[in-house]
mmCIF file of C-alpha atoms and ligand atoms in Angstrom:
data_model
loop_
_atom_site.group_PDB
_atom_site.id
_atom_site.type_symbol
_atom_site.label_atom_id
_atom_site.label_comp_id
_atom_site.label_asym_id
_atom_site.label_seq_id
_atom_site.Cartn_x
_atom_site.Cartn_y
_atom_site.Cartn_z
ATOM 1 C CA UNK A 235 -111.964 30.660 32.382
ATOM 2 C CA UNK A 236 -108.879 32.849 32.110
ATOM 3 C CA UNK A 237 -105.723 31.562 33.744
ATOM 4 C CA UNK A 238 -104.344 33.531 36.649
ATOM 5 C CA UNK A 239 -101.114 35.419 35.982
ATOM 6 C CA UNK A 240 -98.597 35.753 38.808
ATOM 7 C CA UNK A 241 -95.906 38.413 38.797
ATOM 8 C CA UNK A 242 -92.701 37.755 40.697
ATOM 9 C CA UNK A 243 -89.436 39.673 40.942
ATOM 10 C CA UNK A 244 -87.287 41.810 43.153
ATOM 11 C CA UNK A 245 -88.603 44.827 45.086
ATOM 12 C CA UNK A 246 -89.146 47.790 42.780
ATOM 13 C CA UNK A 247 -89.284 45.803 39.519
ATOM 14 C CA UNK A 248 -92.822 47.117 38.958
ATOM 15 C CA UNK A 249 -94.948 44.105 39.953
ATOM 16 C CA UNK A 250 -97.793 46.107 41.502
ATOM 17 C CA UNK A 251 -97.982 48.863 38.885
ATOM 18 C CA UNK A 252 -97.731 46.393 36.009
ATOM 19 C CA UNK A 253 -100.102 43.993 37.773
ATOM 20 C CA UNK A 254 -102.833 46.611 38.199
ATOM 21 C CA UNK A 255 -102.649 47.683 34.568
ATOM 22 C CA UNK A 256 -102.529 44.082 33.353
ATOM 23 C CA UNK A 257 -105.593 43.210 35.450
ATOM 24 C CA UNK A 258 -107.516 46.186 34.080
ATOM 25 C CA UNK A 259 -106.665 45.474 30.444
ATOM 26 C CA UNK A 260 -107.114 41.698 30.584
ATOM 27 C CA UNK A 261 -110.352 41.799 32.641
ATOM 28 C CA UNK A 262 -108.979 40.004 35.685
ATOM 29 C CA UNK A 263 -109.142 40.929 39.367
ATOM 30 C CA UNK A 264 -105.947 42.119 41.072
ATOM 31 C CA UNK A 265 -104.383 40.975 44.331
ATOM 32 C CA UNK A 266 -101.102 41.929 45.985
ATOM 33 C CA UNK A 267 -99.810 39.462 48.608
ATOM 34 C CA UNK A 268 -98.180 42.261 50.664
ATOM 35 C CA UNK A 269 -101.525 44.049 50.863
ATOM 36 C CA UNK A 270 -103.322 40.807 51.720
ATOM 37 C CA UNK A 271 -100.907 40.284 54.630
ATOM 38 C CA UNK A 272 -101.136 43.903 55.820
ATOM 39 C CA UNK A 273 -104.935 43.662 55.876
ATOM 40 C CA UNK A 274 -104.924 40.314 57.666
ATOM 41 C CA UNK A 275 -102.521 41.563 60.334
ATOM 42 C CA UNK A 276 -103.866 45.115 60.537
ATOM 43 C CA UNK A 277 -100.373 46.597 60.272
ATOM 44 C CA UNK A 278 -97.767 47.551 57.689
ATOM 45 C CA UNK A 279 -95.021 45.193 56.505
ATOM 46 C CA UNK A 280 -92.437 47.352 58.329
ATOM 47 C CA UNK A 281 -94.394 46.964 61.593
ATOM 48 C CA UNK A 282 -94.758 43.197 61.104
ATOM 49 C CA UNK A 283 -90.965 42.894 60.650
ATOM 50 C CA UNK A 284 -90.376 45.112 63.692
ATOM 51 C CA UNK A 285 -92.982 43.739 66.122
ATOM 52 C CA UNK A 286 -93.330 40.090 65.014
ATOM 53 C CA UNK A 287 -90.315 39.032 62.871
ATOM 54 C CA UNK A 288 -89.320 38.331 59.297
ATOM 55 C CA UNK A 289 -89.910 34.594 59.886
ATOM 56 C CA UNK A 290 -93.494 35.341 60.970
ATOM 57 C CA UNK A 291 -93.998 37.374 57.782
ATOM 58 C CA UNK A 292 -92.547 34.577 55.607
ATOM 59 C CA UNK A 293 -94.995 32.072 57.112
ATOM 60 C CA UNK A 294 -97.870 34.406 56.272
ATOM 61 C CA UNK A 295 -96.727 34.518 52.647
ATOM 62 C CA UNK A 296 -97.143 30.731 52.442
ATOM 63 C CA UNK A 297 -100.524 30.931 54.215
ATOM 64 C CA UNK A 298 -101.644 33.512 51.651
ATOM 65 C CA UNK A 299 -100.792 31.254 48.694
ATOM 66 C CA UNK A 300 -102.516 28.257 50.308
ATOM 67 C CA UNK A 301 -105.666 30.291 50.975
ATOM 68 C CA UNK A 302 -105.753 31.586 47.415
ATOM 69 C CA UNK A 303 -105.554 28.017 46.103
ATOM 70 C CA UNK A 304 -108.274 26.873 48.522
ATOM 71 C CA UNK A 305 -110.553 29.784 47.610
ATOM 72 C CA UNK A 306 -110.126 28.998 43.945
ATOM 73 C CA UNK A 307 -110.788 25.290 44.428
ATOM 74 C CA UNK A 308 -114.093 25.733 46.277
ATOM 75 C CA UNK A 309 -115.491 27.822 43.427
ATOM 76 C CA UNK A 310 -117.563 26.217 40.686
ATOM 77 C CA UNK A 311 -116.205 26.627 37.186
ATOM 78 C CA UNK A 312 -118.706 29.388 36.357
ATOM 79 C CA UNK A 313 -117.639 31.360 39.462
ATOM 80 C CA UNK A 314 -113.967 31.128 38.629
ATOM 81 C CA UNK A 315 -112.316 34.233 37.220
ATOM 82 C CA UNK A 316 -108.650 34.637 36.482
ATOM 83 C CA UNK A 317 -106.618 36.922 38.682
ATOM 84 C CA UNK A 318 -103.417 38.908 38.414
ATOM 85 C CA UNK A 319 -101.408 38.301 41.569
ATOM 86 C CA UNK A 320 -98.375 40.388 42.452
ATOM 87 C CA UNK A 321 -96.218 38.726 45.114
ATOM 88 C CA UNK A 322 -93.682 40.106 47.591
ATOM 89 C CA UNK A 323 -90.084 40.015 46.346
ATOM 90 C CA UNK A 324 -88.943 37.359 48.817
ATOM 91 C CA UNK A 325 -91.901 35.002 48.478
ATOM 92 C CA UNK A 326 -90.497 32.805 45.664
ATOM 93 C CA UNK A 327 -87.356 32.069 47.702
ATOM 94 C CA UNK A 328 -89.073 29.280 49.668
ATOM 95 C CA UNK A 329 -89.198 26.090 47.633
ATOM 96 C CA UNK A 330 -92.659 25.256 48.927
ATOM 97 C CA UNK A 331 -93.877 28.615 47.615
ATOM 98 C CA UNK A 332 -92.405 27.928 44.171
ATOM 99 C CA UNK A 333 -94.651 24.866 43.903
ATOM 100 C CA UNK A 334 -97.722 26.735 45.201
ATOM 101 C CA UNK A 335 -97.133 29.612 42.769
ATOM 102 C CA UNK A 336 -97.094 27.253 39.805
ATOM 103 C CA UNK A 337 -100.275 25.651 41.078
ATOM 104 C CA UNK A 338 -101.965 29.063 41.051
ATOM 105 C CA UNK A 339 -101.262 29.964 37.424
ATOM 106 C CA UNK A 340 -98.692 31.212 34.955
ATOM 107 C CA UNK A 341 -95.706 32.674 36.805
ATOM 108 C CA UNK A 342 -93.902 35.588 35.140
ATOM 109 C CA UNK A 343 -90.556 36.840 36.434
ATOM 110 C CA UNK A 344 -90.092 40.584 35.848
ATOM 111 C CA UNK A 345 -86.321 40.773 35.668
ATOM 112 C CA UNK A 346 -84.534 44.069 36.352
ATOM 113 C CA UNK A 347 -80.908 45.154 36.737
ATOM 114 C CA UNK A 348 -79.824 46.261 40.240
ATOM 115 C CA UNK A 349 -79.314 49.847 39.016
ATOM 116 C CA UNK A 350 -82.901 50.024 37.679
ATOM 117 C CA UNK A 351 -84.195 48.800 41.010
ATOM 118 C CA UNK A 352 -82.010 51.164 43.010
ATOM 119 C CA UNK A 353 -83.294 54.190 41.062
ATOM 120 C CA UNK A 354 -86.876 53.189 41.885
ATOM 121 C CA UNK A 355 -86.475 52.387 45.566
ATOM 122 C CA UNK A 356 -83.764 54.779 46.746
ATOM 123 C CA UNK A 357 -86.167 57.222 48.441
ATOM 124 C CA UNK A 358 -88.585 54.555 49.691
ATOM 125 C CA UNK A 359 -88.743 53.839 53.419
ATOM 126 C CA UNK A 360 -91.438 51.148 53.408
ATOM 127 C CA UNK A 361 -89.136 48.237 52.570
ATOM 128 C CA UNK A 362 -87.390 47.183 55.780
ATOM 129 C CA UNK A 363 -84.739 45.060 54.029
ATOM 130 C CA UNK A 364 -83.395 48.075 52.127
ATOM 131 C CA UNK A 365 -82.992 50.417 55.089
ATOM 132 C CA UNK A 366 -79.218 49.937 55.093
ATOM 133 C CA UNK A 367 -76.160 52.126 54.524
ATOM 134 C CA UNK A 368 -75.480 50.823 51.041
ATOM 135 C CA UNK A 369 -78.802 49.793 49.468
ATOM 136 C CA UNK A 370 -77.321 49.299 45.959
ATOM 137 C CA UNK A 371 -74.844 46.745 47.279
ATOM 138 C CA UNK A 372 -77.612 45.060 49.269
ATOM 139 C CA UNK A 373 -79.763 44.852 46.106
ATOM 140 C CA UNK A 374 -76.835 43.323 44.171
ATOM 141 C CA UNK A 375 -76.169 40.766 46.917
ATOM 142 C CA UNK A 376 -79.811 39.783 47.357
ATOM 143 C CA UNK A 377 -80.431 39.568 43.611
ATOM 144 C CA UNK A 378 -77.365 37.361 43.286
ATOM 145 C CA UNK A 379 -78.818 35.023 45.898
ATOM 146 C CA UNK A 380 -82.341 35.095 44.534
ATOM 147 C CA UNK A 381 -81.870 34.957 40.757
ATOM 148 C CA UNK A 382 -81.780 31.152 40.702
ATOM 149 C CA UNK A 383 -84.965 30.935 42.810
ATOM 150 C CA UNK A 384 -86.844 33.406 40.622
ATOM 151 C CA UNK A 385 -85.831 31.433 37.540
ATOM 152 C CA UNK A 386 -86.914 28.180 39.185
ATOM 153 C CA UNK A 387 -90.294 29.635 40.149
ATOM 154 C CA UNK A 388 -91.100 31.146 36.743
ATOM 155 C CA UNK A 389 -92.710 29.865 33.565
ATOM 156 C CA UNK A 390 -91.592 32.975 31.697
ATOM 157 C CA UNK A 391 -89.011 35.767 32.125
ATOM 158 C CA UNK A 392 -89.541 39.342 30.938
ATOM 159 C CA UNK A 393 -86.742 41.937 31.125
ATOM 160 C CA UNK A 394 -88.177 45.259 32.252
ATOM 161 C CA UNK A 395 -85.139 47.570 32.026
ATOM 162 C CA UNK A 396 -85.890 50.651 29.953
ATOM 163 C CA UNK A 397 -89.430 49.507 29.065
ATOM 164 C CA UNK A 398 -92.673 51.367 29.805
ATOM 165 C CA UNK A 399 -95.478 49.775 31.833
ATOM 166 C CA UNK A 400 -97.669 49.692 28.705
ATOM 167 C CA UNK A 401 -95.004 47.885 26.711
ATOM 168 C CA UNK A 402 -94.478 45.262 29.415
ATOM 169 C CA UNK A 403 -98.242 44.676 29.750
ATOM 170 C CA UNK A 404 -98.526 44.280 25.967
ATOM 171 C CA UNK A 405 -95.648 41.809 25.982
ATOM 172 C CA UNK A 406 -97.303 39.706 28.699
ATOM 173 C CA UNK A 407 -100.634 39.665 26.838
ATOM 174 C CA UNK A 408 -98.968 38.852 23.509
ATOM 175 C CA UNK A 409 -97.085 35.928 25.051
ATOM 176 C CA UNK A 410 -100.342 34.515 26.420
ATOM 177 C CA UNK A 411 -101.728 33.943 22.939
HETATM 178 C C1 LIG B 65 -89.566 41.851 50.344
HETATM 179 C C2 LIG B 65 -90.296 42.511 49.366
HETATM 180 C C3 LIG B 65 -91.453 43.364 49.685
HETATM 181 C C4 LIG B 65 -92.133 42.898 50.969
HETATM 182 C C5 LIG B 65 -91.119 42.825 52.088
HETATM 183 C C6 LIG B 65 -89.967 41.873 51.774
HETATM 184 C C7 LIG B 65 -88.399 41.035 49.939
HETATM 185 O O1 LIG B 65 -92.404 43.308 48.623
HETATM 186 O O2 LIG B 65 -92.738 41.658 50.778
HETATM 187 O O3 LIG B 65 -90.648 44.119 52.327
HETATM 188 O O4 LIG B 65 -87.923 40.205 50.731
HETATM 189 O O5 LIG B 65 -87.919 41.209 48.786
HETATM 190 P P1 LIG B 65 -92.223 44.058 47.221
HETATM 191 O O6 LIG B 65 -91.361 43.181 46.365
HETATM 192 O O7 LIG B 65 -93.613 44.140 46.684
HETATM 193 O O8 LIG B 65 -91.621 45.374 47.489
#
């Protein structure tokens, strides 16, 4: 069976785009924890933050990881297929989640500079944490806080600045061998 690959990193580092391509090329199924949560709750992340709370959302991230582990463990070895899992930018912050992520598979941190991230998210309105007056500063502050957690959660770090999706996917596949 193929190992699952888990992509972590800050908002806008390319987890979902890279994850989809990686899944297609490596013959794995793809799952995005944000989408899993939106489907479970029947509302967007922005609405969950607004109507429930960020804490409620964070608990669901842990529930998602636990369910993925449970689902995997009830399968027989012939039913098991590796997955590519892209996780929300804040999920690896919780220590409990760092352990669960490593239990799920190989964790890859897609590392990007704040300026790269800002260019990608500056017109996006779907990320509640970046709807502030100075998003670049917010990105710098949050990355500063999170860097250590991302490093602690990851088995491998890949810098994505200035690289194409294809190149990053190739790098991930090459490092698997
Ligand atoms: C968040 C990242 C988002 C989403 C939510 C919170 C974060 O996911 O989970 O808006 O705290 O960094 P993406 O990293 O997929 O944008």
